[in-house]
Amino acid sequence: MATTTPHPQRQDSAAYEKESIEQIERNPQHPAIIVDEKVHDPGLYLYPRARFAAAKVAGVLDPWSRASFTIYACALMAFLCSMGNGYDGSLMTAINAMEYYQKQFESGRLGSKTGIIFSIYTVGQMAGSLFAGPICDRFGRRGGMFAGAWGIVIGVAVIASSHTRAQFIGGRFLLGFGIAIATVGAPTYILECSPPQWRGRLTSLYNTGWFGGSIPAAGICLGTSTIKSNWSWKIPLIIQCVPASFVIMFVWFLPESPRYMYQNGRKEEAYAFLTKYHGNGDRNNPIVQLEIDEFDDAIKQNGSDKRWWDYSDLVKTKNARWRSLMVFLMGLFGQMSGNGLGYFNVDIYKSLGYNTHMQFILNLVNSFVQAITAWVAVSLTDRMPRRHVLVFGTALCSLMLAANAGFSAKWATYGATNKNLNVGRAGAASFFLFNSAYAFTYTPLQSLYPAECLENTARAKGVAMKIFVISCTSFINLLCTPIALENIGWKYILVFVGWDAFETVIWYFFAVETQGRTLEELDAIFSAPNPVAASKQKSLAIVDQEQGVVRVVAAK
């Protein structure tokens, strides 16, 4: 295992120290350069990060091994849970514009009836989130995904067999209830199962399951929109239960989260998991030894996860309150940045002059563009600072919505003839760019950032709190948006222009940087007098890869 002893031939070498510092200045992202030692806040040490970087050098994982493919299967299971959420967003956008759906339920494309049908789903999520944390803590992360998947299947069965608006609304409540439980268990599961060096990419990949659901939904609805019967909207609804059915069938064939096993007294099973899936079968692998030490130091055996009613670990210390603040901000801003407009994509395209067929095509293309952007962001997650992405990405969202509002305002001034089609196209393009900026900024981080910020025994309940916040903000979005678009049209977009500018300022002053740190190391960051400042402060080290020695050469 790598140590922090000085290199025998370089000890007290001013020339080597100078050369090392120059190397840091030239290329601070070089894999041999890591953060180590003491930052400026008294008592705050980041030695584990140096040890982690050295362990990665000596404990490289084989991505093609059977154990690694089991980890990929865990990621796929979480991805399937996220698909249900994304499928619903694109599905309801599309079927709301279908002739036979409107004939059956007479809800109108915009207005209060549509608002209730859309938003009752989030009421179900609110209710489900209250049970999700205790279920995942009592029955395991797999148990949470399993229970949530059954809720989705039951909800779909009620919706697809609906003949009245009341039954349809009841089914959407059940659907939201199930999805809330599944989407608490899934990100918690993959974050806790992932090897530390893959954690960022695998956990952020989970949330891109939204597009794994929204793209097929948009395509299926485009295909069924030509059917001249109620099957035009029923077929897409029935298919919604397919991902959940796979979760029900296969989730119990996968291993349980090692952190869940450890905090429930199953230490040897947790160590066996780490050895097999994080250490290439070697108990002495540096990554495994590091994780075992961190488990022993940081995971409580008598935490609030053992008491279904106890949420005190989310608020009882300054450390916990800072963590919860990050979760709250991501839950609030992640749903109030204008993405709620996506449920009414086709109506926005209609307002810009596109016919019904083009509205469906643009809805599908928009899902593809967002997915590609999100997957690019996922590939960069382990290298991109969270603060930079949140601040600059949210600012870009505000600018793109401002452009869309401007073009929409110009289009609204035209009469029935003599319209400048380029204005409508520019409006659609700016809306596409907003969706891409949102996908790059929030899609990977909405699941990853809260899960990173939360302490182990509070993670499931903390993620459930995030789902509750998301559900509350989504309820406001889905209830108010169709009413606002019907009454004030493009002017409603200006609300999000100002709000996103406000979010940018809040992220700048309050976002804590979590990129590149172990989950247990973050405990020191959040315990600092100023966690934001502590998360940005660094001292620097060089990993001597030839000798396997970690040597501290500078503090900055």
Coordinates of C-alpha atoms in Angstrom, one line a residue:
M1 CA 0.0 0.0 0.0
A2 CA 1.3 3.5 -0.8
T3 CA 2.5 5.6 2.1
T4 CA 3.3 9.2 2.7
T5 CA 7.0 8.7 3.5
P6 CA 9.4 11.0 1.5
H7 CA 11.2 9.5 -1.5
P8 CA 14.6 8.3 -0.2
Q9 CA 16.6 10.0 -2.9
R10 CA 14.6 13.2 -3.0
Q11 CA 14.2 14.1 0.7
D12 CA 14.9 17.8 1.3
S13 CA 15.4 18.3 -2.4
A14 CA 14.6 22.0 -3.2
A15 CA 15.1 21.4 -6.9
Y16 CA 12.6 18.5 -7.0
E17 CA 10.1 20.5 -5.0
K18 CA 10.3 23.4 -7.3
E19 CA 10.0 21.1 -10.4
S20 CA 6.9 19.4 -8.8
I21 CA 5.2 22.7 -8.1
E22 CA 5.9 23.9 -11.6
Q23 CA 4.3 20.6 -12.9
I24 CA 1.2 21.3 -10.8
E25 CA 1.0 24.8 -12.2
R26 CA 1.3 23.6 -15.8
N27 CA -1.2 20.7 -15.5
P28 CA -3.3 20.6 -12.3
Q29 CA -5.5 17.9 -13.7
H30 CA -2.7 15.4 -14.2
P31 CA -3.6 12.0 -12.6
A32 CA -0.4 12.0 -10.6
I33 CA -1.4 15.2 -8.8
I34 CA -3.7 14.9 -5.9
V35 CA -5.0 16.9 -2.9
D36 CA -3.4 16.0 0.5
E37 CA -2.6 17.1 4.0
K38 CA -4.0 20.1 5.8
V39 CA -6.2 22.9 4.4
H40 CA -6.4 26.2 6.0
D41 CA -9.3 25.5 8.4
P42 CA -7.9 24.3 11.7
G43 CA -8.3 20.6 12.3
L44 CA -9.5 19.7 8.8
Y45 CA -7.3 17.0 7.2
L46 CA -7.7 15.6 3.8
Y47 CA -5.1 12.8 4.1
P48 CA -7.7 10.2 2.8
R49 CA -7.7 11.8 -0.6
A50 CA -3.9 11.3 -1.0
R51 CA -4.3 7.7 0.1
F52 CA -7.2 7.3 -2.3
A53 CA -5.2 8.6 -5.2
A54 CA -2.3 6.3 -4.4
A55 CA -4.6 3.4 -4.0
K56 CA -6.0 4.0 -7.5
V57 CA -2.5 3.7 -8.9
A58 CA -1.9 0.3 -7.2
G59 CA -5.5 -1.1 -7.3
V60 CA -6.7 -0.6 -10.9
L61 CA -9.9 -2.5 -11.7
D62 CA -10.4 -4.7 -14.7
P63 CA -13.4 -3.2 -16.5
W64 CA -13.9 -6.4 -18.5
S65 CA -14.1 -8.8 -15.5
R66 CA -17.2 -10.7 -14.5
A67 CA -17.3 -8.7 -11.3
S68 CA -17.3 -5.5 -13.2
F69 CA -20.1 -6.6 -15.4
T70 CA -22.1 -7.3 -12.2
I71 CA -21.6 -3.7 -11.2
Y72 CA -22.8 -2.7 -14.7
A73 CA -25.9 -4.8 -14.1
C74 CA -26.5 -2.9 -10.8
A75 CA -26.2 0.3 -12.7
L76 CA -28.7 -1.0 -15.3
M77 CA -31.2 -1.9 -12.6
A78 CA -31.0 1.7 -11.3
F79 CA -31.3 3.0 -14.8
L80 CA -34.5 1.1 -15.4
C81 CA -36.0 2.7 -12.3
S82 CA -35.2 6.1 -13.7
M83 CA -36.7 5.2 -17.1
G84 CA -40.2 5.1 -15.6
N85 CA -39.9 8.7 -14.5
G86 CA -38.7 9.9 -17.9
Y87 CA -41.2 7.8 -19.8
D88 CA -44.0 9.5 -18.0
G89 CA -42.8 13.0 -18.8
S90 CA -42.6 12.4 -22.6
L91 CA -45.7 10.2 -22.6
M92 CA -48.1 12.7 -21.0
T93 CA -46.7 15.5 -23.2
A94 CA -47.7 13.4 -26.3
I95 CA -51.0 11.8 -25.4
N96 CA -52.3 15.1 -24.1
A97 CA -52.3 16.2 -27.8
M98 CA -54.0 13.0 -29.1
E99 CA -57.5 13.3 -30.5
Y100 CA -58.9 10.2 -28.9
Y101 CA -57.4 10.9 -25.4
Q102 CA -59.1 14.3 -25.5
K103 CA -62.4 12.7 -26.6
Q104 CA -62.3 10.2 -23.8
F105 CA -61.4 12.5 -20.9
E106 CA -62.4 16.0 -22.2
S107 CA -59.6 17.7 -20.2
G108 CA -58.4 20.2 -22.8
R109 CA -54.8 20.7 -23.8
L110 CA -54.2 23.5 -21.4
G111 CA -56.0 24.8 -18.3
S112 CA -56.9 23.6 -14.8
K113 CA -58.2 20.1 -15.8
T114 CA -55.0 19.2 -17.5
G115 CA -53.1 20.7 -14.6
I116 CA -54.8 18.4 -12.2
I117 CA -54.2 15.3 -14.3
F118 CA -50.5 16.1 -14.7
S119 CA -49.8 17.3 -11.1
I120 CA -51.6 14.4 -9.2
Y121 CA -48.6 12.3 -10.2
T122 CA -46.4 14.5 -8.1
V123 CA -48.9 14.3 -5.2
G124 CA -48.3 10.5 -5.4
Q125 CA -44.6 11.1 -5.3
M126 CA -45.0 13.3 -2.2
A127 CA -46.9 10.5 -0.4
G128 CA -44.5 7.8 -1.7
S129 CA -41.4 9.7 -0.5
L130 CA -42.6 9.6 3.1
F131 CA -42.4 5.8 3.0
A132 CA -39.4 5.4 0.6
G133 CA -36.7 6.1 3.2
P134 CA -38.0 3.6 5.8
I135 CA -38.6 0.9 3.2
C136 CA -35.1 1.2 1.8
D137 CA -33.6 1.3 5.3
R138 CA -35.6 -1.7 6.5
F139 CA -35.7 -4.0 3.5
G140 CA -32.5 -2.8 1.7
R141 CA -31.9 -0.8 -1.5
R142 CA -33.0 -3.7 -3.6
G143 CA -36.2 -4.0 -1.6
G144 CA -37.0 -0.3 -2.3
M145 CA -36.5 -0.8 -6.0
F146 CA -38.7 -3.9 -5.9
A147 CA -41.5 -2.3 -4.0
G148 CA -41.4 0.8 -6.2
A149 CA -41.5 -1.2 -9.3
W150 CA -44.7 -3.0 -8.1
G151 CA -46.2 0.4 -7.4
I152 CA -45.5 1.4 -11.0
V153 CA -47.0 -1.7 -12.5
I154 CA -50.2 -1.3 -10.4
G155 CA -50.5 2.3 -11.3
V156 CA -50.1 1.6 -15.0
A157 CA -52.8 -1.1 -14.9
V158 CA -55.3 1.4 -13.3
I159 CA -54.5 4.1 -15.8
A160 CA -54.5 2.0 -19.0
S161 CA -57.9 0.5 -18.0
S162 CA -59.4 3.9 -17.3
H163 CA -62.8 5.0 -18.7
T164 CA -63.3 8.0 -16.5
R165 CA -61.1 11.0 -15.6
A166 CA -61.4 10.1 -11.9
Q167 CA -59.9 6.6 -12.5
F168 CA -57.1 8.0 -14.7
I169 CA -56.3 10.5 -11.9
G170 CA -56.3 7.8 -9.3
G171 CA -53.9 5.6 -11.4
R172 CA -51.5 8.5 -11.8
F173 CA -51.4 9.0 -8.0
L174 CA -50.5 5.3 -7.6
L175 CA -47.9 5.6 -10.4
G176 CA -46.2 8.6 -8.7
F177 CA -46.3 6.7 -5.4
G178 CA -44.4 3.8 -6.8
I179 CA -41.9 5.9 -8.8
A180 CA -41.0 7.8 -5.6
I181 CA -40.0 4.6 -3.8
A182 CA -38.1 3.3 -6.8
T183 CA -36.2 6.5 -7.4
V184 CA -35.1 6.7 -3.7
G185 CA -33.8 3.1 -3.7
A186 CA -32.1 3.2 -7.2
P187 CA -29.6 6.1 -6.9
T188 CA -28.8 5.1 -3.3
Y189 CA -28.1 1.6 -4.5
I190 CA -25.8 2.4 -7.4
L191 CA -23.9 5.1 -5.4
E192 CA -23.2 2.6 -2.6
C193 CA -22.3 -0.3 -4.9
S194 CA -20.0 1.6 -7.3
P195 CA -16.2 1.4 -6.9
P196 CA -15.0 4.9 -5.7
Q197 CA -13.2 5.6 -9.0
W198 CA -16.3 4.9 -11.0
R199 CA -18.8 6.4 -8.6
G200 CA -19.4 9.7 -10.4
R201 CA -20.1 8.3 -13.8
L202 CA -22.2 5.3 -12.7
T203 CA -24.4 7.4 -10.3
S204 CA -24.9 10.3 -12.7
L205 CA -25.7 7.7 -15.5
Y206 CA -28.7 6.7 -13.4
N207 CA -30.5 10.0 -13.9
T208 CA -30.0 9.8 -17.7
G209 CA -32.5 6.9 -17.5
W210 CA -35.0 9.8 -17.8
F211 CA -34.0 9.9 -21.5
G212 CA -34.0 6.1 -21.7
G213 CA -37.7 6.5 -21.0
S214 CA -38.6 9.7 -22.7
I215 CA -37.1 8.9 -26.1
P216 CA -39.0 5.5 -26.5
A217 CA -42.1 7.2 -25.2
A218 CA -41.9 10.0 -27.7
G219 CA -41.2 7.6 -30.5
I220 CA -44.0 5.2 -29.5
C221 CA -46.5 8.1 -29.2
L222 CA -45.4 9.4 -32.6
G223 CA -46.2 5.9 -34.1
T224 CA -49.5 5.4 -32.3
S225 CA -50.8 8.9 -32.9
T226 CA -52.1 7.8 -36.3
I227 CA -54.3 5.0 -34.7
K228 CA -58.0 6.0 -34.9
S229 CA -59.1 4.6 -31.6
N230 CA -58.4 4.7 -27.8
W231 CA -55.5 2.4 -28.4
S232 CA -53.6 5.4 -29.7
W233 CA -53.1 6.5 -26.0
K234 CA -53.5 3.1 -24.3
I235 CA -50.6 1.3 -26.0
P236 CA -48.0 3.9 -24.8
L237 CA -49.4 3.7 -21.3
I238 CA -49.2 -0.1 -21.2
I239 CA -45.6 -0.1 -22.3
Q240 CA -44.7 2.2 -19.4
C241 CA -44.7 -0.8 -17.1
V242 CA -42.0 -2.7 -19.1
P243 CA -38.9 -1.3 -17.3
A244 CA -40.5 -1.9 -13.9
S245 CA -41.3 -5.5 -14.8
F246 CA -37.6 -6.1 -15.5
V247 CA -36.7 -4.7 -12.1
I248 CA -39.2 -7.0 -10.4
M249 CA -37.9 -10.1 -12.3
F250 CA -34.1 -9.5 -11.8
V251 CA -33.3 -7.2 -8.9
W252 CA -33.0 -10.0 -6.4
F253 CA -30.3 -11.7 -8.5
L254 CA -27.9 -8.8 -7.8
P255 CA -25.9 -8.2 -4.6
E256 CA -27.1 -5.8 -1.9
S257 CA -25.3 -2.5 -1.2
P258 CA -22.2 -3.1 1.0
R259 CA -22.8 0.1 3.0
Y260 CA -26.4 -1.1 3.8
M261 CA -25.0 -4.5 4.8
Y262 CA -22.3 -3.0 7.0
Q263 CA -24.6 -0.6 8.8
N264 CA -26.9 -3.5 9.6
G265 CA -24.2 -5.6 11.2
R266 CA -23.3 -7.8 8.2
K267 CA -19.7 -6.7 8.2
E268 CA -18.1 -9.8 6.6
E269 CA -20.7 -9.8 3.8
A270 CA -19.8 -6.1 3.2
Y271 CA -16.1 -6.9 3.1
A272 CA -16.7 -9.8 0.8
F273 CA -18.6 -7.5 -1.6
L274 CA -15.7 -5.0 -1.6
T275 CA -13.2 -7.7 -2.2
K276 CA -15.0 -9.2 -5.1
Y277 CA -16.4 -6.2 -6.9
H278 CA -14.0 -3.4 -5.9
G279 CA -10.7 -5.3 -5.4
N280 CA -10.4 -7.9 -8.2
G281 CA -10.9 -10.6 -5.6
D282 CA -8.0 -9.4 -3.5
R283 CA -8.8 -8.4 0.1
N284 CA -5.4 -6.6 0.3
N285 CA -6.2 -4.4 -2.7
P286 CA -5.5 -0.8 -1.6
I287 CA -8.9 0.4 -2.6
V288 CA -10.5 -2.4 -0.5
Q289 CA -8.4 -1.6 2.5
L290 CA -9.2 2.1 2.2
E291 CA -12.9 1.4 2.0
I292 CA -12.8 -1.0 4.9
D293 CA -11.0 1.6 7.1
E294 CA -13.5 4.3 6.1
F295 CA -16.5 2.0 6.8
D296 CA -15.1 1.3 10.3
D297 CA -14.5 5.0 10.9
A298 CA -17.6 6.5 9.5
I299 CA -20.6 4.2 9.4
K300 CA -22.7 4.1 12.5
Q301 CA -24.2 0.8 13.7
N302 CA -26.9 2.5 15.7
G303 CA -27.8 5.3 13.3
S304 CA -31.3 6.7 12.6
D305 CA -31.7 4.3 9.7
K306 CA -32.6 1.7 12.3
R307 CA -35.6 3.8 13.4
W308 CA -38.1 4.3 10.6
W309 CA -39.6 7.4 12.2
D310 CA -36.2 9.1 13.0
Y311 CA -35.1 11.8 10.5
S312 CA -33.0 13.7 13.1
D313 CA -29.7 12.8 11.4
L314 CA -30.7 15.3 8.7
V315 CA -30.8 18.3 11.0
K316 CA -29.3 17.7 14.4
T317 CA -25.8 19.0 13.7
K318 CA -24.3 21.8 11.7
N319 CA -22.7 19.2 9.5
A320 CA -26.0 17.6 8.9
R321 CA -27.8 20.9 8.2
W322 CA -25.3 21.8 5.5
R323 CA -25.7 18.5 3.9
S324 CA -29.5 18.8 4.0
L325 CA -29.2 22.3 2.5
M326 CA -27.4 21.0 -0.5
V327 CA -30.1 18.3 -1.0
F328 CA -32.9 20.8 -0.6
L329 CA -31.3 23.2 -3.1
M330 CA -30.8 20.5 -5.7
G331 CA -34.4 19.3 -5.2
L332 CA -35.8 22.8 -5.5
F333 CA -33.6 24.2 -8.3
G334 CA -33.5 20.9 -10.2
Q335 CA -37.3 21.3 -10.8
M336 CA -37.7 25.0 -10.9
S337 CA -35.2 25.9 -13.6
G338 CA -37.8 25.9 -16.4
N339 CA -37.6 22.2 -17.1
G340 CA -41.3 21.9 -16.1
L341 CA -42.1 23.5 -19.4
G342 CA -41.0 20.2 -21.0
Y343 CA -44.3 18.6 -20.1
F344 CA -45.8 21.1 -22.6
N345 CA -43.2 21.0 -25.3
V346 CA -45.8 20.4 -28.0
D347 CA -47.8 23.4 -27.0
I348 CA -44.7 25.6 -27.0
Y349 CA -43.9 24.4 -30.5
K350 CA -47.6 25.0 -31.5
S351 CA -47.3 28.6 -30.2
L352 CA -44.3 29.0 -32.5
G353 CA -46.3 28.0 -35.6
Y354 CA -45.5 24.3 -36.0
N355 CA -48.3 21.8 -37.1
T356 CA -49.3 18.8 -35.1
H357 CA -47.0 16.3 -36.9
M358 CA -44.0 18.6 -36.5
Q359 CA -44.8 19.1 -32.8
F360 CA -44.5 15.3 -32.3
I361 CA -41.3 15.2 -34.3
L362 CA -39.7 18.1 -32.5
N363 CA -40.7 16.5 -29.2
L364 CA -38.8 13.3 -30.2
V365 CA -35.8 15.2 -31.5
N366 CA -35.6 17.3 -28.4
S367 CA -35.4 14.1 -26.3
F368 CA -32.5 12.9 -28.4
V369 CA -30.6 16.1 -28.1
Q370 CA -31.1 16.3 -24.4
A371 CA -30.0 12.6 -24.0
I372 CA -26.8 13.1 -26.0
T373 CA -25.9 16.3 -24.0
A374 CA -26.6 14.5 -20.7
W375 CA -24.5 11.5 -21.7
V376 CA -21.6 13.8 -22.6
A377 CA -21.9 15.4 -19.2
V378 CA -21.9 11.9 -17.5
S379 CA -18.7 11.0 -19.3
L380 CA -17.0 14.1 -17.7
T381 CA -18.6 13.8 -14.3
D382 CA -15.6 12.4 -12.5
R383 CA -13.5 15.3 -13.7
M384 CA -15.9 18.3 -13.7
P385 CA -16.1 20.5 -10.5
R386 CA -19.7 20.5 -9.4
R387 CA -19.7 24.2 -8.5
H388 CA -18.6 25.3 -11.9
V389 CA -21.2 23.2 -13.6
L390 CA -24.0 24.4 -11.4
V391 CA -23.1 28.1 -11.6
F392 CA -22.3 28.5 -15.3
G393 CA -24.9 25.9 -16.4
T394 CA -27.7 27.6 -14.5
A395 CA -26.7 31.0 -15.9
L396 CA -26.8 29.6 -19.4
C397 CA -30.3 28.2 -18.8
S398 CA -31.4 31.7 -17.9
L399 CA -29.9 33.2 -21.0
M400 CA -31.5 30.6 -23.4
L401 CA -34.9 31.1 -21.8
A402 CA -34.5 34.8 -22.2
A403 CA -33.8 34.3 -25.9
N404 CA -36.8 32.0 -26.3
A405 CA -39.1 34.6 -24.6
G406 CA -37.8 37.3 -26.9
F407 CA -38.4 35.3 -30.1
S408 CA -41.8 34.1 -28.8
A409 CA -42.8 37.7 -28.1
K410 CA -41.9 38.7 -31.6
W411 CA -43.8 35.8 -33.1
A412 CA -46.9 36.8 -31.0
T413 CA -47.0 40.2 -32.8
Y414 CA -47.5 38.6 -36.2
G415 CA -51.0 38.3 -37.7
A416 CA -52.3 35.3 -39.6
T417 CA -50.1 36.2 -42.6
N418 CA -46.7 37.7 -43.3
K419 CA -45.0 35.8 -40.6
N420 CA -41.2 35.5 -40.5
L421 CA -40.6 31.8 -40.1
N422 CA -37.0 32.3 -39.0
V423 CA -38.3 33.9 -35.8
G424 CA -40.3 30.7 -35.0
R425 CA -37.3 28.6 -35.8
A426 CA -35.0 30.7 -33.7
G427 CA -37.5 30.4 -30.8
A428 CA -37.5 26.6 -31.2
A429 CA -33.7 26.5 -31.4
S430 CA -33.3 28.6 -28.2
F431 CA -35.7 26.3 -26.4
F432 CA -33.6 23.3 -27.6
L433 CA -30.5 25.0 -26.3
F434 CA -32.1 25.6 -23.0
N435 CA -33.0 22.0 -22.7
S436 CA -29.5 21.0 -23.6
A437 CA -28.0 23.4 -21.0
Y438 CA -30.4 22.0 -18.4
A439 CA -29.5 18.4 -19.4
F440 CA -25.8 19.0 -19.1
T441 CA -26.1 20.8 -15.8
Y442 CA -28.8 19.0 -13.8
T443 CA -29.5 15.6 -15.3
P444 CA -26.2 14.0 -14.0
L445 CA -26.0 16.0 -10.8
Q446 CA -29.7 15.7 -9.6
S447 CA -29.0 12.1 -8.4
L448 CA -25.3 12.3 -7.8
Y449 CA -24.8 15.5 -5.9
P450 CA -27.4 14.9 -3.1
A451 CA -26.2 11.3 -2.7
E452 CA -22.6 12.5 -2.4
C453 CA -23.5 15.1 0.2
L454 CA -25.5 12.8 2.4
E455 CA -24.0 10.7 5.3
N456 CA -24.3 6.9 4.9
T457 CA -27.0 6.2 7.5
A458 CA -29.0 9.2 6.5
R459 CA -28.7 8.7 2.8
A460 CA -32.0 6.9 2.0
K461 CA -34.1 9.3 4.1
G462 CA -32.1 12.2 2.7
V463 CA -32.8 11.1 -0.9
A464 CA -36.4 10.6 0.1
M465 CA -36.4 14.2 1.3
K466 CA -35.1 15.3 -2.1
I467 CA -37.9 13.4 -3.8
F468 CA -40.4 15.1 -1.5
V469 CA -39.0 18.6 -2.4
I470 CA -39.0 17.6 -6.1
S471 CA -42.6 16.5 -5.9
C472 CA -43.7 19.7 -4.2
T473 CA -42.0 21.9 -6.8
S474 CA -43.2 19.6 -9.7
F475 CA -46.7 19.9 -8.4
I476 CA -46.5 23.7 -8.6
N477 CA -45.0 23.4 -12.0
L478 CA -47.5 20.9 -13.5
L479 CA -50.6 22.6 -11.9
C480 CA -49.7 26.2 -12.7
T481 CA -47.9 25.8 -16.1
P482 CA -50.9 24.8 -18.2
I483 CA -53.0 27.6 -16.6
A484 CA -50.2 30.2 -17.1
L485 CA -49.5 29.2 -20.7
E486 CA -53.2 29.4 -21.5
N487 CA -53.6 32.9 -19.9
I488 CA -50.3 34.7 -20.4
G489 CA -48.5 32.6 -23.0
W490 CA -44.8 33.4 -23.6
K491 CA -44.7 35.8 -20.7
Y492 CA -44.7 32.9 -18.3
I493 CA -41.2 32.0 -19.5
L494 CA -39.9 35.3 -18.0
V495 CA -40.6 33.9 -14.5
F496 CA -37.9 31.3 -15.1
V497 CA -35.5 33.7 -16.6
G498 CA -35.4 35.7 -13.4
W499 CA -35.5 32.6 -11.2
D500 CA -32.6 30.9 -12.9
A501 CA -30.5 34.1 -12.4
F502 CA -31.4 33.9 -8.7
E503 CA -30.4 30.3 -8.6
T504 CA -27.0 31.1 -10.2
V505 CA -26.2 33.5 -7.3
I506 CA -27.3 31.0 -4.7
W507 CA -25.1 28.3 -6.2
Y508 CA -22.1 30.6 -6.3
F509 CA -22.3 31.5 -2.6
F510 CA -23.6 28.2 -1.1
A511 CA -22.6 25.2 -3.3
V512 CA -20.1 22.8 -1.6
E513 CA -17.6 21.2 -4.0
T514 CA -17.7 17.3 -3.7
Q515 CA -15.9 16.3 -6.9
G516 CA -13.0 13.9 -6.4
R517 CA -13.5 13.1 -2.7
T518 CA -14.5 9.9 -1.0
L519 CA -17.9 9.9 0.7
E520 CA -16.3 9.6 4.1
E521 CA -13.8 12.4 3.5
L522 CA -16.7 14.8 2.9
D523 CA -17.6 14.5 6.6
A524 CA -14.5 16.7 7.3
I525 CA -15.6 19.2 4.7
F526 CA -19.1 19.6 6.1
S527 CA -17.8 19.9 9.6
A528 CA -15.6 22.9 8.7
P529 CA -16.5 26.3 9.9
N530 CA -17.2 27.3 6.3
P531 CA -17.8 24.2 4.2
V532 CA -17.9 26.2 0.9
A533 CA -14.5 27.7 1.5
A534 CA -13.1 24.4 2.8
S535 CA -14.3 22.5 -0.2
K536 CA -12.4 24.9 -2.5
Q537 CA -9.1 24.9 -0.5
K538 CA -6.4 22.6 -1.5
S539 CA -2.9 21.5 -0.7
L540 CA -1.0 19.5 -3.3
A541 CA 0.9 16.3 -3.5
I542 CA 2.7 14.2 -6.1
V543 CA 2.2 10.4 -6.4
D544 CA 5.5 8.8 -7.4
Q545 CA 4.1 6.0 -9.6
E546 CA 7.4 4.2 -10.0
Q547 CA 8.1 3.9 -6.3
G548 CA 4.5 3.9 -5.1
V549 CA 5.3 6.7 -2.7
V550 CA 3.1 9.7 -1.9
R551 CA 5.2 12.8 -1.2
V552 CA 3.8 16.1 -0.2
V553 CA 5.6 18.9 -2.0
A554 CA 3.5 22.0 -1.6
A555 CA 0.6 23.5 0.3
K556 CA -1.5 26.2 -1.3

